mmCIF file of C-alpha atoms in Angstrom:
data_model
loop_
_atom_site.group_PDB
_atom_site.id
_atom_site.type_symbol
_atom_site.label_atom_id
_atom_site.label_comp_id
_atom_site.label_asym_id
_atom_site.label_seq_id
_atom_site.Cartn_x
_atom_site.Cartn_y
_atom_site.Cartn_z
ATOM 1 C CA MET H 153 72.815 139.133 66.087
ATOM 2 C CA PRO H 154 75.419 139.834 68.395
ATOM 3 C CA ASP H 155 79.580 139.739 67.777
ATOM 4 C CA ASP H 156 80.892 135.846 67.956
ATOM 5 C CA ARG H 157 84.421 137.588 68.826
ATOM 6 C CA GLU H 158 82.708 139.548 71.799
ATOM 7 C CA LEU H 159 81.358 136.201 73.393
ATOM 8 C CA PRO H 160 84.010 134.210 76.234
ATOM 9 C CA LEU H 161 86.327 131.560 75.047
ATOM 10 C CA PRO H 162 85.032 127.929 77.090
ATOM 11 C CA ASP H 163 88.161 126.777 79.491
ATOM 12 C CA LEU H 164 88.810 124.133 78.468
ATOM 13 C CA MET H 165 90.579 123.401 81.409
ATOM 14 C CA SER H 166 87.472 123.853 83.576
ATOM 15 C CA LEU H 167 86.828 120.401 85.359
ATOM 16 C CA ARG H 168 83.730 122.168 86.055
ATOM 17 C CA ARG H 169 80.579 120.447 84.012
ATOM 18 C CA GLY H 170 76.308 122.262 84.788
ATOM 19 C CA ARG H 171 76.774 121.280 88.662
ATOM 20 C CA MET H 172 79.193 118.897 89.071
ATOM 21 C CA SER H 173 83.283 119.685 89.929
ATOM 22 C CA TRP H 174 85.345 117.066 88.413
ATOM 23 C CA VAL H 175 88.941 116.030 90.078
ATOM 24 C CA PRO H 176 90.910 112.999 88.441
ATOM 25 C CA VAL H 177 93.646 111.478 90.513
ATOM 26 C CA VAL H 178 96.143 108.952 90.873
ATOM 27 C CA PRO H 179 94.964 106.316 93.572
ATOM 28 C CA GLY H 180 96.965 105.928 96.991
ATOM 29 C CA ARG H 181 98.849 109.406 96.285
ATOM 30 C CA LEU H 182 99.478 111.942 98.934
ATOM 31 C CA GLU H 183 99.638 115.198 96.828
ATOM 32 C CA PHE H 184 96.185 113.814 95.594
ATOM 33 C CA ALA H 185 94.418 113.192 98.676
ATOM 34 C CA ALA H 186 95.214 116.665 100.441
ATOM 35 C CA GLU H 187 94.194 117.972 96.173
ATOM 36 C CA VAL H 188 90.651 116.555 97.199
ATOM 37 C CA ARG H 189 91.067 117.024 100.443
ATOM 38 C CA ARG H 190 91.509 121.145 100.140
ATOM 39 C CA ARG H 191 88.408 121.295 96.506
ATOM 40 C CA MET H 192 85.684 119.435 99.641
ATOM 41 C CA LEU H 193 86.475 122.139 102.220
ATOM 42 C CA ALA H 194 86.982 125.263 99.723
ATOM 43 C CA GLU H 195 84.225 124.353 96.972
ATOM 44 C CA ARG H 196 81.727 122.047 100.250
ATOM 45 C CA PRO H 197 80.034 120.121 98.347
ATOM 46 C CA GLN H 198 75.896 118.684 98.490
ATOM 47 C CA VAL H 199 76.821 114.838 97.207
ATOM 48 C CA VAL H 200 80.536 113.140 97.007
ATOM 49 C CA ALA H 201 81.253 110.428 94.595
ATOM 50 C CA VAL H 202 83.936 108.239 95.180
ATOM 51 C CA GLU H 203 85.381 105.438 92.483
ATOM 52 C CA LEU H 204 84.514 102.844 94.443
ATOM 53 C CA PRO H 205 82.795 99.655 94.122
ATOM 54 C CA ALA H 206 79.029 100.130 96.240
ATOM 55 C CA THR H 207 78.902 95.598 97.607
ATOM 56 C CA LEU H 208 81.524 96.475 99.393
ATOM 57 C CA GLU H 209 80.398 100.381 101.030
ATOM 58 C CA SER H 210 79.772 99.046 104.146
ATOM 59 C CA LEU H 211 83.245 97.245 103.987
ATOM 60 C CA PHE H 212 84.939 101.079 103.654
ATOM 61 C CA LEU H 213 82.232 102.806 106.006
ATOM 62 C CA SER H 214 83.737 100.855 108.505
ATOM 63 C CA ALA H 215 86.906 101.371 107.464
ATOM 64 C CA VAL H 216 87.155 105.353 107.736
ATOM 65 C CA LYS H 217 85.667 105.125 111.173
ATOM 66 C CA ARG H 218 88.737 103.127 112.243
ATOM 67 C CA LEU H 219 90.826 105.052 111.058
ATOM 68 C CA PRO H 220 93.170 106.181 111.772
ATOM 69 C CA ALA H 221 94.525 102.865 112.133
ATOM 70 C CA ILE H 222 94.783 101.347 108.568
ATOM 71 C CA SER H 223 92.444 97.672 107.885
ATOM 72 C CA VAL H 224 92.604 95.189 104.993
ATOM 73 C CA ILE H 225 88.917 94.599 102.943
ATOM 74 C CA VAL H 226 89.357 91.012 101.604
ATOM 75 C CA TYR H 227 87.155 89.686 99.283
ATOM 76 C CA ASN H 228 87.389 86.481 97.012
ATOM 77 C CA ASP H 229 87.074 86.957 93.377
ATOM 78 C CA THR H 230 86.731 84.559 90.608
ATOM 79 C CA ALA H 231 88.559 85.338 87.096
ATOM 80 C CA TYR H 232 88.820 83.258 83.920
ATOM 81 C CA ARG H 233 91.752 83.029 82.715
ATOM 82 C CA ALA H 234 92.054 80.668 79.886
ATOM 83 C CA ASN H 235 87.994 79.137 80.078
ATOM 84 C CA ALA H 236 88.515 78.306 83.756
ATOM 85 C CA GLU H 237 86.781 79.413 86.731
ATOM 86 C CA GLN H 238 89.577 80.769 89.763
ATOM 87 C CA GLU H 239 89.137 81.886 92.380
ATOM 88 C CA GLN H 240 91.661 83.928 94.741
ATOM 89 C CA ALA H 241 91.528 86.944 97.436
ATOM 90 C CA VAL H 242 91.730 90.411 96.631
ATOM 91 C CA TYR H 243 93.596 92.671 99.422
ATOM 92 C CA VAL H 244 92.155 96.352 99.411
ATOM 93 C CA PRO H 245 94.605 98.452 101.672
ATOM 94 C CA VAL H 246 92.357 101.606 103.136
ATOM 95 C CA GLU H 247 94.872 103.945 103.886
ATOM 96 C CA PRO H 248 95.149 108.191 104.790
ATOM 97 C CA ALA H 249 96.717 108.843 102.552
ATOM 98 C CA ASP H 250 93.971 107.797 98.824
ATOM 99 C CA PRO H 251 92.553 110.904 97.567
ATOM 100 C CA PHE H 252 88.639 108.071 97.865
ATOM 101 C CA ILE H 253 89.584 107.606 101.267
ATOM 102 C CA GLU H 254 90.301 111.431 101.614
ATOM 103 C CA ALA H 255 87.300 111.644 99.756
ATOM 104 C CA ILE H 256 84.603 109.965 101.764
ATOM 105 C CA ARG H 257 86.459 111.603 105.473
ATOM 106 C CA THR H 258 86.220 114.854 104.412
ATOM 107 C CA ALA H 259 81.948 114.605 102.632
ATOM 108 C CA GLN H 260 81.611 112.981 106.221
ATOM 109 C CA GLU H 261 82.933 116.184 108.747
ATOM 110 C CA ILE H 262 81.581 118.889 105.638
ATOM 111 C CA GLY H 263 77.781 116.618 106.157
ATOM 112 C CA ALA H 264 77.769 115.530 102.949
ATOM 113 C CA GLN H 265 76.469 112.383 101.138
ATOM 114 C CA VAL H 266 78.420 110.049 100.085
ATOM 115 C CA VAL H 267 78.085 107.708 96.121
ATOM 116 C CA PHE H 268 79.694 105.297 95.749
ATOM 117 C CA ALA H 269 80.648 105.570 92.162
ATOM 118 C CA ASP H 270 81.120 102.000 91.161
ATOM 119 C CA PRO H 271 78.187 99.464 90.608
ATOM 120 C CA ASP H 272 80.802 96.426 91.055
ATOM 121 C CA SER H 273 78.699 95.014 87.360
ATOM 122 C CA SER H 274 82.213 93.839 86.039
ATOM 123 C CA GLU H 275 85.606 93.632 86.151
ATOM 124 C CA ARG H 276 87.897 96.587 87.204
ATOM 125 C CA PRO H 277 90.409 97.268 83.542
ATOM 126 C CA HIS H 278 93.683 96.135 83.967
ATOM 127 C CA LEU H 279 93.937 100.981 82.898
ATOM 128 C CA ARG H 280 97.544 102.124 82.568
ATOM 129 C CA SER H 281 98.990 103.193 86.170
ATOM 130 C CA ALA H 282 102.057 104.645 85.030
ATOM 131 C CA TYR H 283 101.369 108.606 85.558
ATOM 132 C CA PRO H 284 103.661 111.746 86.004
ATOM 133 C CA ASP H 285 105.066 112.262 89.134
ATOM 134 C CA SER H 286 102.498 112.917 91.577
ATOM 135 C CA TYR H 287 105.161 115.578 93.562
ATOM 136 C CA ALA H 288 104.485 118.076 90.273
ATOM 137 C CA LEU H 289 101.274 119.167 92.131
ATOM 138 C CA LYS H 290 104.184 121.222 94.444
ATOM 139 C CA THR H 291 104.619 123.554 91.491
ATOM 140 C CA ILE H 292 101.518 122.784 88.636
ATOM 141 C CA SER H 293 97.844 122.950 89.108
ATOM 142 C CA LEU H 294 95.744 120.301 88.413
ATOM 143 C CA GLU H 295 93.584 121.320 86.083
ATOM 144 C CA GLN H 296 97.241 121.443 84.375
ATOM 145 C CA TYR H 297 98.248 117.674 85.740
ATOM 146 C CA THR H 298 95.095 116.949 83.648
ATOM 147 C CA GLU H 299 95.924 118.487 80.275
ATOM 148 C CA ALA H 300 99.384 116.668 80.562
ATOM 149 C CA TRP H 301 97.850 113.633 80.629
ATOM 150 C CA ARG H 302 95.396 113.748 78.081
ATOM 151 C CA LEU H 303 98.055 115.322 75.816
ATOM 152 C CA GLN H 304 99.454 111.354 75.508
ATOM 153 C CA PRO H 305 95.802 109.881 74.597
ATOM 154 C CA GLN H 306 95.206 106.401 76.337
ATOM 155 C CA PRO H 307 93.696 102.997 74.208
ATOM 156 C CA ARG H 308 90.196 102.175 74.506
ATOM 157 C CA THR H 309 88.760 98.639 75.367
ATOM 158 C CA PRO H 310 85.949 97.485 75.296
ATOM 159 C CA GLU H 311 86.264 96.484 79.480
ATOM 160 C CA ILE H 312 86.848 100.017 80.015
ATOM 161 C CA GLU H 313 83.808 101.014 77.991
ATOM 162 C CA SER H 314 81.642 98.943 80.416
ATOM 163 C CA PHE H 315 83.552 99.565 82.982
ATOM 164 C CA ALA H 316 83.339 103.679 82.608
ATOM 165 C CA ALA H 317 79.607 103.206 81.830
ATOM 166 C CA GLY H 318 78.117 101.800 85.003
ATOM 167 C CA ILE H 319 80.016 104.481 86.659
ATOM 168 C CA ALA H 320 78.163 107.255 84.256
ATOM 169 C CA TRP H 321 74.837 105.307 84.775
ATOM 170 C CA LYS H 322 75.441 105.878 88.790
ATOM 171 C CA LEU H 323 76.097 109.351 88.009
ATOM 172 C CA GLN H 324 72.778 109.714 86.128
ATOM 173 C CA GLY H 325 70.546 108.773 88.794
ATOM 174 C CA ALA H 326 72.534 111.479 91.463
ATOM 175 C CA ASP H 327 70.534 114.514 91.887
ATOM 176 C CA PRO H 328 70.624 117.225 89.661
ATOM 177 C CA PHE H 329 70.154 120.595 91.810
ATOM 178 C CA ALA H 330 72.884 119.509 94.110
ATOM 179 C CA GLU H 331 76.447 120.425 93.500
ATOM 180 C CA THR H 332 78.576 117.419 92.500
ATOM 181 C CA MET H 333 81.680 116.753 93.359
ATOM 182 C CA VAL H 334 82.969 113.243 91.562
ATOM 183 C CA VAL H 335 86.054 112.284 92.665
ATOM 184 C CA ILE H 336 88.094 109.949 89.383
ATOM 185 C CA SER H 337 90.816 107.577 88.104
ATOM 186 C CA LEU H 338 92.292 110.590 85.667
ATOM 187 C CA ASN H 339 92.734 107.448 83.034
ATOM 188 C CA LEU H 340 88.772 107.014 83.564
ATOM 189 C CA LEU H 341 87.740 110.495 83.164
ATOM 190 C CA ASP H 342 87.512 111.367 79.380
ATOM 191 C CA ALA H 343 86.035 107.484 79.838
ATOM 192 C CA VAL H 344 82.848 108.130 82.138
ATOM 193 C CA LEU H 345 82.327 112.039 81.083
ATOM 194 C CA GLU H 346 81.812 110.705 77.564
ATOM 195 C CA GLY H 347 79.783 107.899 78.502
ATOM 196 C CA LEU H 348 77.284 111.077 80.753
ATOM 197 C CA GLU H 349 76.347 112.056 76.783
ATOM 198 C CA ILE H 350 74.139 109.442 76.588
ATOM 199 C CA PRO H 351 71.241 107.843 78.634
ATOM 200 C CA GLN H 352 73.298 104.350 80.282
ATOM 201 C CA PRO H 353 70.909 101.391 81.446
ATOM 202 C CA GLU H 354 71.375 99.453 84.031
ATOM 203 C CA PRO H 355 73.919 97.215 85.337
ATOM 204 C CA VAL H 356 74.025 93.857 87.149
ATOM 205 C CA SER H 357 75.952 94.736 90.311
ATOM 206 C CA ARG H 358 77.943 91.405 91.628
ATOM 207 C CA PHE H 359 77.501 89.621 94.862
ATOM 208 C CA ARG H 360 80.776 89.871 97.059
ATOM 209 C CA GLU H 361 80.619 86.499 99.259
ATOM 210 C CA GLN H 362 82.237 86.929 102.248
ATOM 211 C CA PRO H 363 84.443 89.972 102.497
ATOM 212 C CA ARG H 364 85.357 90.322 105.483
ATOM 213 C CA LEU H 365 87.413 93.879 107.089
ATOM 214 C CA LEU H 366 90.660 93.166 108.757
ATOM 215 C CA ASN H 367 93.468 94.758 111.068
ATOM 216 C CA PRO H 368 96.942 94.322 109.304
ATOM 217 C CA HIS H 369 99.636 93.822 111.868
ATOM 218 C CA PRO H 370 102.437 96.755 112.216
ATOM 219 C CA ASP H 371 105.453 94.832 110.954
ATOM 220 C CA CYS H 372 104.293 94.554 107.151
ATOM 221 C CA LEU H 373 102.639 98.415 106.979
ATOM 222 C CA GLY H 374 105.920 99.470 104.875
ATOM 223 C CA GLU H 375 105.203 96.032 102.028
ATOM 224 C CA ILE H 376 101.470 96.489 101.474
ATOM 225 C CA LEU H 377 100.789 100.585 102.085
ATOM 226 C CA SER H 378 100.687 102.522 98.362
ATOM 227 C CA GLU H 379 102.490 105.787 100.359
ATOM 228 C CA TYR H 380 105.377 104.304 103.077
ATOM 229 C CA PRO H 381 104.296 104.826 106.947
ATOM 230 C CA TYR H 382 106.048 107.249 108.326
ATOM 231 C CA LEU H 383 104.890 109.925 105.161
ATOM 232 C CA GLN H 384 101.125 108.617 106.409
ATOM 233 C CA GLU H 385 101.946 109.288 109.773
ATOM 234 C CA ARG H 386 103.563 113.018 108.077
ATOM 235 C CA TYR H 387 100.331 113.810 106.601
ATOM 236 C CA GLU H 388 97.626 112.444 109.059
ATOM 237 C CA LYS H 389 98.955 115.504 111.218
ATOM 238 C CA PHE H 390 99.027 117.125 108.119
ATOM 239 C CA ARG H 391 95.284 116.999 107.244
ATOM 240 C CA GLU H 392 93.905 118.862 110.541
ATOM 241 C CA THR H 393 95.060 122.115 109.754
ATOM 242 C CA LEU H 394 96.043 122.581 106.259
ATOM 243 C CA THR H 395 98.837 124.356 107.357
ATOM 244 C CA GLU H 396 102.073 122.577 107.300
ATOM 245 C CA PRO H 397 102.589 121.740 103.602
ATOM 246 C CA ASP H 398 106.809 121.452 104.683
ATOM 247 C CA SER H 399 105.417 118.152 106.659
ATOM 248 C CA VAL H 400 103.843 116.430 103.481
ATOM 249 C CA ASP H 401 106.134 116.925 101.351
ATOM 250 C CA ARG H 402 108.586 114.455 100.313
ATOM 251 C CA PRO H 403 112.546 116.137 99.649
ATOM 252 C CA ARG H 404 111.652 117.241 103.623
ATOM 253 C CA VAL H 405 110.046 113.511 104.664
ATOM 254 C CA GLN H 406 113.650 111.436 103.658
ATOM 255 C CA ILE H 407 115.570 114.617 104.983
ATOM 256 C CA ALA H 408 113.950 113.761 108.255
ATOM 257 C CA LEU H 409 113.726 109.901 107.798
ATOM 258 C CA PHE H 410 117.198 109.832 107.209
ATOM 259 C CA ARG H 411 117.746 111.743 110.362
ATOM 260 C CA GLU H 412 115.914 109.746 112.816
ATOM 261 C CA ALA H 413 117.517 106.426 111.013
ATOM 262 C CA ALA H 414 121.434 107.865 111.785
ATOM 263 C CA GLU H 415 119.976 108.636 115.204
ATOM 264 C CA ALA H 416 119.061 104.897 115.570
ATOM 265 C CA TRP H 417 121.947 103.508 113.412
ATOM 266 C CA GLN H 418 125.206 105.571 115.867
ATOM 267 C CA VAL H 419 122.462 103.869 118.396
ATOM 268 C CA ASN H 420 122.741 100.234 117.609
ATOM 269 C CA THR H 421 126.635 100.570 116.179
ATOM 270 C CA GLY H 422 128.352 103.519 117.270
ATOM 271 C CA GLU H 423 129.071 105.030 114.218
ATOM 272 C CA MET H 424 128.642 108.717 113.210
ATOM 273 C CA MET H 425 127.651 109.748 110.440
ATOM 274 C CA HIS H 426 129.430 111.542 108.031
ATOM 275 C CA HIS H 427 128.928 114.442 106.061
ATOM 276 C CA TRP H 428 129.521 112.695 102.674
ATOM 277 C CA GLN H 429 127.516 109.726 103.433
ATOM 278 C CA ARG H 430 123.559 112.946 103.471
ATOM 279 C CA ARG H 431 125.279 114.144 100.470
ATOM 280 C CA LEU H 432 126.337 111.455 98.480
ATOM 281 C CA LEU H 433 122.606 109.813 100.212
ATOM 282 C CA ALA H 434 120.654 113.275 98.677
ATOM 283 C CA ARG H 435 122.747 113.077 94.955
ATOM 284 C CA TYR H 436 122.155 109.057 94.580
ATOM 285 C CA THR H 437 118.300 109.284 95.663
ATOM 286 C CA ARG H 438 117.719 111.389 92.636
ATOM 287 C CA ASN H 439 119.912 109.523 90.534
ATOM 288 C CA LEU H 440 117.416 106.480 91.319
ATOM 289 C CA ALA H 441 114.267 108.694 91.146
ATOM 290 C CA LEU H 442 115.798 109.841 87.843
ATOM 291 C CA ALA H 443 116.211 106.684 86.358
ATOM 292 C CA HIS H 444 112.409 105.335 86.785
ATOM 293 C CA HIS H 445 111.202 108.421 85.425
ATOM 294 C CA ASP H 446 110.405 110.044 89.044
ATOM 295 C CA MET H 447 110.928 113.192 91.134
ATOM 296 C CA ILE H 448 111.005 112.076 94.012
ATOM 297 C CA ALA H 449 112.520 108.956 95.648
ATOM 298 C CA SER H 450 110.075 105.911 96.808
ATOM 299 C CA LEU H 451 110.569 103.651 99.771
ATOM 300 C CA TYR H 452 112.234 101.076 97.566
ATOM 301 C CA ASP H 453 114.966 103.283 96.727
ATOM 302 C CA ILE H 454 115.693 104.795 99.787
ATOM 303 C CA ALA H 455 116.510 101.717 101.318
ATOM 304 C CA ILE H 456 118.940 101.051 97.907
ATOM 305 C CA ALA H 457 120.405 104.813 98.720
ATOM 306 C CA ALA H 458 121.134 103.695 102.642
ATOM 307 C CA ARG H 459 122.791 100.180 102.152
ATOM 308 C CA SER H 460 124.776 101.021 99.022
ATOM 309 C CA ILE H 461 126.113 104.716 100.637
ATOM 310 C CA VAL H 462 126.527 103.595 104.191
ATOM 311 C CA ASP H 463 126.138 100.365 104.853
ATOM 312 C CA GLU H 464 123.485 97.098 105.774
ATOM 313 C CA ASN H 465 122.685 98.233 109.934
ATOM 314 C CA PHE H 466 121.817 101.180 108.239
ATOM 315 C CA ALA H 467 119.440 100.627 105.848
ATOM 316 C CA TRP H 468 117.417 98.139 108.042
ATOM 317 C CA ASP H 469 117.344 101.091 110.248
ATOM 318 C CA VAL H 470 115.967 103.240 107.648
ATOM 319 C CA TRP H 471 113.264 99.906 106.632
ATOM 320 C CA GLU H 472 112.051 100.482 110.166
ATOM 321 C CA THR H 473 112.191 103.832 110.489
ATOM 322 C CA ALA H 474 110.028 104.251 107.480
ATOM 323 C CA GLY H 475 107.551 101.310 108.283
ATOM 324 C CA ARG H 476 106.587 102.971 112.012
ATOM 325 C CA TYR H 477 102.620 104.055 112.126
ATOM 326 C CA SER H 478 101.911 105.353 116.329
ATOM 327 C CA TRP H 479 97.918 104.863 115.490
ATOM 328 C CA GLN H 480 99.358 100.831 114.465
ATOM 329 C CA GLU H 481 98.145 98.178 117.636
ATOM 330 C CA THR H 482 98.557 94.341 117.075
ATOM 331 C CA GLU H 483 95.016 93.569 119.081
ATOM 332 C CA THR H 484 91.930 95.648 118.163
ATOM 333 C CA ASP H 485 88.011 94.512 117.711
ATOM 334 C CA ILE H 486 88.503 92.970 114.544
ATOM 335 C CA GLU H 487 90.879 90.120 113.744
ATOM 336 C CA THR H 488 94.890 91.073 113.510
ATOM 337 C CA ALA H 489 96.735 89.393 110.435
ATOM 338 C CA ASN H 490 100.063 90.511 108.769
ATOM 339 C CA PHE H 491 99.781 90.194 104.900
ATOM 340 C CA SER H 492 103.082 90.479 103.048
ATOM 341 C CA GLY H 493 103.781 92.707 99.736
ATOM 342 C CA GLU H 494 102.750 89.345 97.170
ATOM 343 C CA GLN H 495 99.190 89.777 98.843
ATOM 344 C CA ILE H 496 98.512 93.682 98.308
ATOM 345 C CA TRP H 497 100.215 93.759 94.608
ATOM 346 C CA VAL H 498 101.017 92.085 91.298
ATOM 347 C CA ASP H 499 104.998 93.390 90.485
ATOM 348 C CA THR H 500 106.728 93.680 93.984
ATOM 349 C CA LYS H 501 110.857 94.597 93.937
ATOM 350 C CA GLN H 502 112.803 92.396 97.329
ATOM 351 C CA ILE H 503 115.289 94.166 99.004
ATOM 352 C CA ARG H 504 117.240 90.979 100.912
ATOM 353 C CA LEU H 505 119.243 93.315 104.234
ATOM 354 C CA ARG H 506 121.792 91.366 107.232
ATOM 355 C CA ARG H 507 121.682 92.942 109.937
ATOM 356 C CA ARG H 508 124.933 92.866 111.488
ATOM 357 C CA LEU H 509 125.912 94.939 114.629
ATOM 358 C CA PRO H 510 128.872 94.589 116.758
ATOM 359 C CA SER H 511 129.358 91.052 118.667
ATOM 360 C CA THR H 512 131.925 89.841 120.007
ATOM 361 C CA ARG H 513 134.145 87.827 118.071
ATOM 362 C CA ARG H 514 134.577 84.060 117.826
ATOM 363 C CA ARG H 515 137.842 81.726 117.532
ATOM 364 C CA MET H 516 137.488 79.291 115.272
ATOM 365 C CA THR H 517 139.220 76.115 116.816
ATOM 366 C CA ILE H 518 141.242 73.644 115.708
ATOM 367 C CA PRO H 519 139.702 70.001 117.145
ATOM 368 C CA GLY H 520 142.432 67.542 119.124
ATOM 369 C CA LEU H 521 144.724 71.504 119.332
ATOM 370 C CA LYS H 522 145.449 72.199 123.200
ATOM 371 C CA PRO H 523 144.273 75.268 125.041
ATOM 372 C CA ARG H 524 146.777 77.905 125.675
ATOM 373 C CA LYS H 525 147.903 77.272 129.588
ATOM 374 C CA LYS H 526 147.462 80.164 131.965
ATOM 375 C CA GLU H 527 149.106 81.196 135.471
ATOM 376 C CA GLN H 528 147.431 79.947 138.200
ATOM 377 C CA THR H 529 148.841 82.777 139.939
ATOM 378 C CA PRO H 530 150.004 86.317 138.631
ATOM 379 C CA GLY H 531 153.476 86.637 138.144
ATOM 380 C CA GLU H 532 153.865 83.219 138.474
ATOM 381 C CA TRP H 533 155.444 81.981 135.408
ATOM 382 C CA ALA H 534 158.678 84.584 136.580
ATOM 383 C CA SER H 535 159.798 83.824 139.484
ATOM 384 C CA ASP H 536 160.835 81.037 138.075
ATOM 385 C CA LEU H 537 163.332 83.041 136.249
ATOM 386 C CA ASN H 538 166.812 83.478 138.109
ATOM 387 C CA GLY H 539 168.537 85.897 135.714
ATOM 388 C CA THR H 540 170.734 83.194 133.737
ATOM 389 C CA SER H 541 167.872 82.419 130.720
ATOM 390 C CA ILE H 542 166.507 85.190 127.609
ATOM 391 C CA CYS H 543 163.210 85.202 127.388
ATOM 392 C CA SER H 544 163.021 86.754 124.188
ATOM 393 C CA TYR H 545 159.175 88.862 124.079
ATOM 394 C CA PRO H 546 158.825 90.182 120.444
ATOM 395 C CA PRO H 547 155.993 93.005 120.687
ATOM 396 C CA GLU H 548 154.343 91.298 117.598
ATOM 397 C CA ASP H 549 153.547 88.493 120.143
ATOM 398 C CA ILE H 550 151.188 91.102 122.019
#
């Protein structure tokens, strides 16, 4: 009889279950998109399952085909509140730095089958979104990040159990002999793993009435994207090679953002950025991030720091530089729409910036006041003086 002490201990941090490898992600975060791409290129799975609604599969695939141009999927959704049926529009941006979108793109590159694992049978439950800062993946592994999350068990609701059961049913119908990678939200990982342990009934998918694919106007990208456009443009260039990690390192991108904005600010105002202002910008953005329990400041905090340390003109140039995205156009093969942050997100923050560029001063005039007399020809008044009088000309009158 073998000695139990000689048996290898199970790897509790492993994200592999048989032929399935699991990649828990934070939706809309650049570091997780990069991690998904790295793992897929290394493991080359045959099937890639993503936590996206199957009822919108064709629109997601069309939006992915348009990348790096960004798209927005719009559809009507019915919500039941206080025993009343209400219809509201739902807007879903399709952006390069989202890990689910990256999983589809890379799967198409390596020839893997894409499975939309959400059968879309019920409303997606409102899950906790206060994840640890995704920048931590620069120093720890995905397994360590996941285990740190699991130290604080999340409450389970019937809505979460139902949603996870639908995903588990979809995965139970996948090819059991194919190497499969499942890209799923971190806060659903354990619920779906438990749901796979028992047979699940087939859920009934909903009918999405007239979903559409729209092209967002370049001016609104800074408000509607999860990661600001300047950072996503850096990521789009990085994903082609995966050999320039500094190009998507948030602190370095923030420094480059301030540098480009300072050049525009100097052209627009004639002012010069001083070294003490750069030092205070770095310190203030760090403090703002710590106040929100983050490691790196968000775009909102970056704009606040620019306005507080320098002025509103510089904050304006920072916002415009951060919202720049080279591949977005106003005229495309689909309809272009200008969205607002309030349409896309439930909770938004606003910052008001008043651009005060140098201009010719305008004097206030008093009604009825006669205009100051002027000489008709240069030296006219001096010719009237004959040396018998005194002309007072104090310096303060200059």
